[in-house]
PDB file of C-alpha atoms and ligand atoms in Angstrom:
ATOM      1  CA  MET Q   1     -18.622  -0.302  -5.537  1.00  0.00           C
ATOM      2  CA  ALA Q   2     -15.441  -1.297  -3.821  1.00  0.00           C
ATOM      3  CA  SER Q   3     -17.136  -3.907  -1.662  1.00  0.00           C
ATOM      4  CA  LYS Q   4     -18.839  -5.320  -4.791  1.00  0.00           C
ATOM      5  CA  GLN Q   5     -15.378  -5.686  -6.386  1.00  0.00           C
ATOM      6  CA  LEU Q   6     -14.008  -7.267  -3.138  1.00  0.00           C
ATOM      7  CA  LEU Q   7     -16.986  -9.784  -3.368  1.00  0.00           C
ATOM      8  CA  SER Q   8     -16.158 -10.545  -6.972  1.00  0.00           C
ATOM      9  CA  VAL Q   9     -12.637 -11.360  -6.005  1.00  0.00           C
ATOM     10  CA  LEU Q  10     -13.776 -13.501  -3.051  1.00  0.00           C
ATOM     11  CA  ALA Q  11     -16.113 -15.391  -5.250  1.00  0.00           C
ATOM     12  CA  VAL Q  12     -13.420 -16.102  -7.767  1.00  0.00           C
ATOM     13  CA  ILE Q  13     -11.100 -17.310  -4.968  1.00  0.00           C
ATOM     14  CA  ALA Q  14     -13.829 -19.497  -3.446  1.00  0.00           C
ATOM     15  CA  VAL Q  15     -14.831 -20.928  -6.952  1.00  0.00           C
ATOM     16  CA  THR Q  16     -11.218 -21.773  -7.695  1.00  0.00           C
ATOM     17  CA  ALA Q  17     -10.854 -23.487  -4.276  1.00  0.00           C
ATOM     18  CA  VAL Q  18     -13.968 -25.557  -4.757  1.00  0.00           C
ATOM     19  CA  LEU Q  19     -13.097 -26.571  -8.452  1.00  0.00           C
ATOM     20  CA  PRO Q  20     -10.957 -29.579  -7.317  1.00  0.00           C
ATOM     21  CA  VAL Q  21     -14.025 -31.065  -5.735  1.00  0.00           C
ATOM     22  CA  ALA Q  22     -16.067 -30.880  -8.844  1.00  0.00           C
ATOM     23  CA  MET Q  23     -13.021 -32.286 -10.859  1.00  0.00           C
ATOM     24  CA  GLY Q  24     -12.214 -34.974  -8.438  1.00  0.00           C
ATOM     25  CA  ALA Q  25      -8.819 -36.138  -7.267  1.00  0.00           C
ATOM     26  CA  GLU Q  26      -6.068 -37.555  -9.477  1.00  0.00           C
ATOM     27  CA  PHE Q  27      -4.196 -40.546  -8.568  1.00  0.00           C
ATOM     28  CA  VAL Q  28      -1.058 -41.588 -10.442  1.00  0.00           C
ATOM     29  CA  VAL Q  29      -1.105 -45.220  -9.868  1.00  0.00           C
ATOM     30  CA  GLY Q  30       2.041 -46.395  -7.981  1.00  0.00           C
ATOM     31  CA  ASP Q  31       3.033 -42.634  -7.665  1.00  0.00           C
ATOM     32  CA  ASP Q  32       6.604 -42.218  -9.009  1.00  0.00           C
ATOM     33  CA  SER Q  33       6.948 -45.891  -9.590  1.00  0.00           C
ATOM     34  CA  GLY Q  34       4.177 -45.902 -12.129  1.00  0.00           C
ATOM     35  CA  TRP Q  35       2.506 -49.120 -13.487  1.00  0.00           C
ATOM     36  CA  LYS Q  36       4.893 -51.978 -13.527  1.00  0.00           C
ATOM     37  CA  PRO Q  37       5.570 -55.517 -11.965  1.00  0.00           C
ATOM     38  CA  ASP Q  38       7.166 -56.368  -8.814  1.00  0.00           C
ATOM     39  CA  PHE Q  39       5.267 -53.584  -6.886  1.00  0.00           C
ATOM     40  CA  ASN Q  40       2.672 -53.889  -4.236  1.00  0.00           C
ATOM     41  CA  TYR Q  41      -0.364 -51.998  -5.505  1.00  0.00           C
ATOM     42  CA  THR Q  42      -2.415 -53.300  -2.595  1.00  0.00           C
ATOM     43  CA  GLU Q  43       0.033 -51.414  -0.289  1.00  0.00           C
ATOM     44  CA  TRP Q  44      -0.134 -48.373  -2.461  1.00  0.00           C
ATOM     45  CA  ALA Q  45      -3.947 -48.188  -2.427  1.00  0.00           C
ATOM     46  CA  ALA Q  46      -4.290 -49.047   1.351  1.00  0.00           C
ATOM     47  CA  ASP Q  47      -3.996 -45.379   2.596  1.00  0.00           C
ATOM     48  CA  LYS Q  48      -5.962 -43.864  -0.142  1.00  0.00           C
ATOM     49  CA  VAL Q  49      -9.655 -42.982  -0.455  1.00  0.00           C
ATOM     50  CA  PHE Q  50     -11.129 -43.152  -3.808  1.00  0.00           C
ATOM     51  CA  ARG Q  51     -14.374 -41.556  -4.826  1.00  0.00           C
ATOM     52  CA  VAL Q  52     -16.729 -41.352  -7.791  1.00  0.00           C
ATOM     53  CA  GLY Q  53     -15.435 -38.398  -9.676  1.00  0.00           C
ATOM     54  CA  ASP Q  54     -11.716 -39.069  -8.963  1.00  0.00           C
ATOM     55  CA  HIS Q  55      -9.505 -40.484 -11.673  1.00  0.00           C
ATOM     56  CA  LEU Q  56      -6.605 -42.872 -11.891  1.00  0.00           C
ATOM     57  CA  VAL Q  57      -3.615 -42.295 -14.200  1.00  0.00           C
ATOM     58  CA  PHE Q  58      -1.648 -45.370 -15.285  1.00  0.00           C
ATOM     59  CA  ASN Q  59       1.837 -44.276 -16.243  1.00  0.00           C
ATOM     60  CA  TYR Q  60       4.130 -46.571 -18.215  1.00  0.00           C
ATOM     61  CA  THR Q  61       6.240 -46.840 -21.330  1.00  0.00           C
ATOM     62  CA  GLU Q  62       3.786 -47.528 -24.144  1.00  0.00           C
ATOM     63  CA  GLY Q  63       3.890 -51.117 -25.452  1.00  0.00           C
ATOM     64  CA  VAL Q  64       5.620 -52.512 -22.442  1.00  0.00           C
ATOM     65  CA  HIS Q  65       2.441 -52.798 -20.341  1.00  0.00           C
ATOM     66  CA  ASN Q  66      -1.257 -52.260 -20.556  1.00  0.00           C
ATOM     67  CA  VAL Q  67      -4.249 -51.871 -18.419  1.00  0.00           C
ATOM     68  CA  ILE Q  68      -7.235 -54.100 -18.525  1.00  0.00           C
ATOM     69  CA  PRO Q  69     -10.271 -53.541 -16.326  1.00  0.00           C
ATOM     70  CA  VAL Q  70     -11.481 -57.012 -15.177  1.00  0.00           C
ATOM     71  CA  ASN Q  71     -13.874 -58.606 -12.652  1.00  0.00           C
ATOM     72  CA  GLY Q  72     -12.745 -60.073  -9.415  1.00  0.00           C
ATOM     73  CA  GLU Q  73     -12.305 -63.592 -10.662  1.00  0.00           C
ATOM     74  CA  LYS Q  74     -10.201 -62.704 -13.668  1.00  0.00           C
ATOM     75  CA  PHE Q  75      -8.207 -60.385 -11.190  1.00  0.00           C
ATOM     76  CA  LYS Q  76      -7.610 -63.349  -8.985  1.00  0.00           C
ATOM     77  CA  ALA Q  77      -6.577 -65.671 -11.830  1.00  0.00           C
ATOM     78  CA  CYS Q  78      -4.707 -62.867 -13.645  1.00  0.00           C
ATOM     79  CA  ASP Q  79      -6.854 -63.769 -16.618  1.00  0.00           C
ATOM     80  CA  ALA Q  80      -6.622 -61.178 -19.383  1.00  0.00           C
ATOM     81  CA  SER Q  81      -8.603 -63.180 -22.001  1.00  0.00           C
ATOM     82  CA  GLY Q  82     -11.472 -61.704 -23.792  1.00  0.00           C
ATOM     83  CA  ALA Q  83     -10.586 -58.202 -22.674  1.00  0.00           C
ATOM     84  CA  GLU Q  84     -12.645 -55.643 -24.273  1.00  0.00           C
ATOM     85  CA  ASN Q  85     -11.334 -52.254 -22.884  1.00  0.00           C
ATOM     86  CA  VAL Q  86      -7.609 -52.615 -23.123  1.00  0.00           C
ATOM     87  CA  LEU Q  87      -5.867 -49.257 -22.350  1.00  0.00           C
ATOM     88  CA  SER Q  88      -2.366 -49.020 -23.871  1.00  0.00           C
ATOM     89  CA  SER Q  89      -1.380 -45.366 -24.337  1.00  0.00           C
ATOM     90  CA  GLY Q  90       1.094 -45.418 -21.555  1.00  0.00           C
ATOM     91  CA  ASN Q  91      -0.812 -42.550 -20.053  1.00  0.00           C
ATOM     92  CA  ASP Q  92      -3.984 -44.065 -19.420  1.00  0.00           C
ATOM     93  CA  MET Q  93      -6.677 -42.096 -17.444  1.00  0.00           C
ATOM     94  CA  VAL Q  94      -9.496 -43.968 -15.919  1.00  0.00           C
ATOM     95  CA  HIS Q  95     -12.467 -41.957 -14.619  1.00  0.00           C
ATOM     96  CA  LEU Q  96     -14.105 -43.509 -11.731  1.00  0.00           C
ATOM     97  CA  LYS Q  97     -17.808 -43.103 -12.475  1.00  0.00           C
ATOM     98  CA  VAL Q  98     -19.196 -45.861 -10.460  1.00  0.00           C
ATOM     99  CA  ASP Q  99     -18.851 -46.772  -6.801  1.00  0.00           C
ATOM    100  CA  GLY Q 100     -17.851 -50.233  -5.834  1.00  0.00           C
ATOM    101  CA  ARG Q 101     -14.781 -52.574  -6.215  1.00  0.00           C
ATOM    102  CA  LYS Q 102     -12.638 -52.084  -9.416  1.00  0.00           C
ATOM    103  CA  TRP Q 103      -9.921 -54.350 -10.623  1.00  0.00           C
ATOM    104  CA  TYR Q 104      -7.276 -53.624 -13.134  1.00  0.00           C
ATOM    105  CA  ILE Q 105      -4.523 -55.938 -14.446  1.00  0.00           C
ATOM    106  CA  CYS Q 106      -1.585 -55.838 -16.865  1.00  0.00           C
ATOM    107  CA  GLY Q 107      -2.067 -58.229 -19.718  1.00  0.00           C
ATOM    108  CA  LYS Q 108       1.488 -58.421 -20.707  1.00  0.00           C
ATOM    109  CA  GLY Q 109       3.613 -61.561 -19.958  1.00  0.00           C
ATOM    110  CA  ASP Q 110       3.610 -62.714 -16.463  1.00  0.00           C
ATOM    111  CA  HIS Q 111       3.354 -59.121 -15.146  1.00  0.00           C
ATOM    112  CA  CYS Q 112       0.104 -59.560 -13.354  1.00  0.00           C
ATOM    113  CA  THR Q 113       1.206 -62.592 -11.259  1.00  0.00           C
ATOM    114  CA  ARG Q 114       4.226 -60.512 -10.461  1.00  0.00           C
ATOM    115  CA  GLY Q 115       1.989 -58.027  -8.841  1.00  0.00           C
ATOM    116  CA  GLN Q 116       1.032 -55.656 -11.704  1.00  0.00           C
ATOM    117  CA  LYS Q 117      -2.672 -55.653 -10.593  1.00  0.00           C
ATOM    118  CA  LEU Q 118      -4.716 -53.056  -8.671  1.00  0.00           C
ATOM    119  CA  VAL Q 119      -7.906 -53.403  -6.830  1.00  0.00           C
ATOM    120  CA  ILE Q 120      -9.579 -50.459  -5.404  1.00  0.00           C
ATOM    121  CA  ASN Q 121     -12.986 -49.787  -3.588  1.00  0.00           C
ATOM    122  CA  VAL Q 122     -14.612 -46.593  -4.939  1.00  0.00           C
ATOM    123  CA  LEU Q 123     -16.992 -44.787  -2.649  1.00  0.00           C
ATOM    124  CA  THR Q 124     -19.865 -42.559  -3.656  1.00  0.00           C
ATOM    125  CA  ALA Q 125     -18.926 -38.959  -4.328  1.00  0.00           C
ATOM    126  CA  LEU Q 126     -20.365 -37.518  -0.966  1.00  0.00           C
ATOM    127  CA  GLY Q 127     -20.792 -40.795   0.654  1.00  0.00           C
ATOM    128  CA  GLU Q 128     -20.137 -41.794   4.245  1.00  0.00           C
ATOM    129  CA  ALA Q 129     -16.747 -42.372   5.591  1.00  0.00           C
ATOM    130  CA  PRO Q 130     -15.272 -45.811   4.699  1.00  0.00           C
ATOM    131  CA  SER Q 131     -16.110 -48.493   7.210  1.00  0.00           C
ATOM    132  CA  SER Q 132     -12.404 -48.903   8.092  1.00  0.00           C
ATOM    133  CA  PRO Q 133     -10.908 -45.458   7.908  1.00  0.00           C
ATOM    134  CA  PRO Q 134      -7.235 -45.401   6.441  1.00  0.00           C
ATOM    135  CA  SER Q 135      -4.411 -44.045   8.789  1.00  0.00           C
ATOM    136  CA  SER Q 136      -4.438 -40.833   6.877  1.00  0.00           C
ATOM    137  CA  SER Q 137      -8.163 -40.286   7.397  1.00  0.00           C
ATOM    138  CA  ALA Q 138      -7.591 -37.197   9.622  1.00  0.00           C
ATOM    139  CA  THR Q 139      -6.051 -35.114   6.986  1.00  0.00           C
ATOM    140  CA  GLY Q 140      -8.515 -36.550   4.393  1.00  0.00           C
ATOM    141  CA  ILE Q 141     -11.388 -35.338   6.406  1.00  0.00           C
ATOM    142  CA  ALA Q 142      -9.698 -32.031   7.220  1.00  0.00           C
ATOM    143  CA  SER Q 143      -8.930 -31.149   3.695  1.00  0.00           C
ATOM    144  CA  TYR Q 144     -12.626 -32.408   2.743  1.00  0.00           C
ATOM    145  CA  SER Q 145     -14.153 -30.112   5.486  1.00  0.00           C
ATOM    146  CA  TYR Q 146     -11.969 -27.222   4.129  1.00  0.00           C
ATOM    147  CA  LYS Q 147     -13.386 -27.858   0.564  1.00  0.00           C
ATOM    148  CA  MET Q 148     -16.837 -27.927   1.876  1.00  0.00           C
ATOM    149  CA  LEU Q 149     -16.316 -24.662   3.630  1.00  0.00           C
ATOM    150  CA  MET Q 150     -15.067 -23.059   0.645  1.00  0.00           C
ATOM    151  CA  GLY Q 151     -18.078 -24.409  -1.355  1.00  0.00           C
ATOM    152  CA  VAL Q 152     -20.349 -22.849   0.879  1.00  0.00           C
ATOM    153  CA  ALA Q 153     -18.361 -19.585   0.770  1.00  0.00           C
ATOM    154  CA  ALA Q 154     -18.752 -19.722  -3.055  1.00  0.00           C
ATOM    155  CA  ALA Q 155     -22.356 -20.271  -2.909  1.00  0.00           C
ATOM    156  CA  ALA Q 156     -22.821 -17.602  -0.310  1.00  0.00           C
ATOM    157  CA  ALA Q 157     -20.744 -14.976  -2.457  1.00  0.00           C
ATOM    158  CA  MET Q 158     -22.908 -15.897  -5.566  1.00  0.00           C
ATOM    159  CA  VAL Q 159     -26.169 -15.217  -3.711  1.00  0.00           C
ATOM    160  CA  ILE Q 160     -24.762 -11.819  -2.348  1.00  0.00           C
ATOM    161  CA  MET Q 161     -23.570 -10.854  -5.698  1.00  0.00           C
ATOM    162  CA  ALA Q 162     -26.919 -11.765  -7.574  1.00  0.00           C
TER     163      ALA Q 162
HETATM  164  C1  NAG P   1       1.091 -56.471  -0.459  1.00  0.00           C
HETATM  165  O1  NAG P   1       0.866 -55.593   0.691  1.00  0.00           O
HETATM  166  C2  NAG P   1      -0.207 -56.093   1.441  1.00  0.00           C
HETATM  167  C3  NAG P   1      -0.565 -54.983   2.550  1.00  0.00           C
HETATM  168  O2  NAG P   1       0.508 -54.607   3.119  1.00  0.00           O
HETATM  169  C4  NAG P   1       0.106 -57.520   2.051  1.00  0.00           C
HETATM  170  O3  NAG P   1      -1.062 -57.945   2.668  1.00  0.00           O
HETATM  171  C5  NAG P   1       0.424 -58.392   0.874  1.00  0.00           C
HETATM  172  O4  NAG P   1       0.875 -59.720   1.414  1.00  0.00           O
HETATM  173  C6  NAG P   1       1.588 -57.863  -0.130  1.00  0.00           C
HETATM  174  N1  NAG P   1       1.648 -58.673  -1.184  1.00  0.00           N
HETATM  175  C7  NAG P   1       2.741 -59.163  -1.721  1.00  0.00           C
HETATM  176  C8  NAG P   1       2.666 -60.019  -2.902  1.00  0.00           C
HETATM  177  O5  NAG P   1       3.798 -59.023  -0.997  1.00  0.00           O
HETATM  178  C1  NAG P   2       5.472 -40.883 -15.663  1.00  0.00           C
HETATM  179  O1  NAG P   2       6.720 -41.547 -15.739  1.00  0.00           O
HETATM  180  C2  NAG P   2       7.800 -40.756 -16.265  1.00  0.00           C
HETATM  181  C3  NAG P   2       8.905 -41.801 -16.268  1.00  0.00           C
HETATM  182  O2  NAG P   2       9.225 -42.429 -15.101  1.00  0.00           O
HETATM  183  C4  NAG P   2       7.977 -39.603 -15.272  1.00  0.00           C
HETATM  184  O3  NAG P   2       9.078 -38.722 -15.829  1.00  0.00           O
HETATM  185  C5  NAG P   2       6.608 -38.889 -15.183  1.00  0.00           C
HETATM  186  O4  NAG P   2       6.775 -37.831 -14.329  1.00  0.00           O
HETATM  187  C6  NAG P   2       5.429 -39.555 -14.923  1.00  0.00           C
HETATM  188  N1  NAG P   2       4.282 -39.013 -14.921  1.00  0.00           N
HETATM  189  C7  NAG P   2       3.338 -38.794 -13.869  1.00  0.00           C
HETATM  190  C8  NAG P   2       2.138 -38.120 -14.154  1.00  0.00           C
HETATM  191  O5  NAG P   2       3.625 -39.245 -12.832  1.00  0.00           O
HETATM  192 CU1   CU P   3       2.963 -55.027 -17.439  1.00  0.00          CU
END
């Protein structure tokens, strides 16, 4: 009886630990700087690994900026014309559902040419390591292994309890 209760507790702990994997990571674009011109988002993204299942949060004052998903050519040209999915809430969440390169620009004024543009490469959810690992890859891999371990522990606890 006591051991079964212990297993329940362990299972809850393990499931709680593995939940962030299922939900993906959240990246506040620009961190405390938020989404604005005169900021280098290439530099911001350089040490991060984005995966399918993660999401981006664009944080800015509503009305001052917006977020427009574009293609590579429009990104280069800062071309906001013909935009279909303009995000403008000031707290825009973008779920990364498909792997590959993603581009976002601000369509207000000259903001894009002033650096308010973000390009990221989204890796598959459980894909291989990026071809050129970022400097922080050691911690990334460590936390990833930890989550995998907790996932296995959760699965094992479920099996034992069943
Ligand atoms: C932004 O940072 C990247 C990487 O450090 C650099 O290559 C690029 O020149 C910078 N862009 C600007 C506009 O300063
Ligand atoms: C968004 O920006 C505001 C104002 O700078 C800040 O107070 C808030 O903590 C930011 N939110 C997030 C999620 O970073
Ligand atoms: Cu802007």
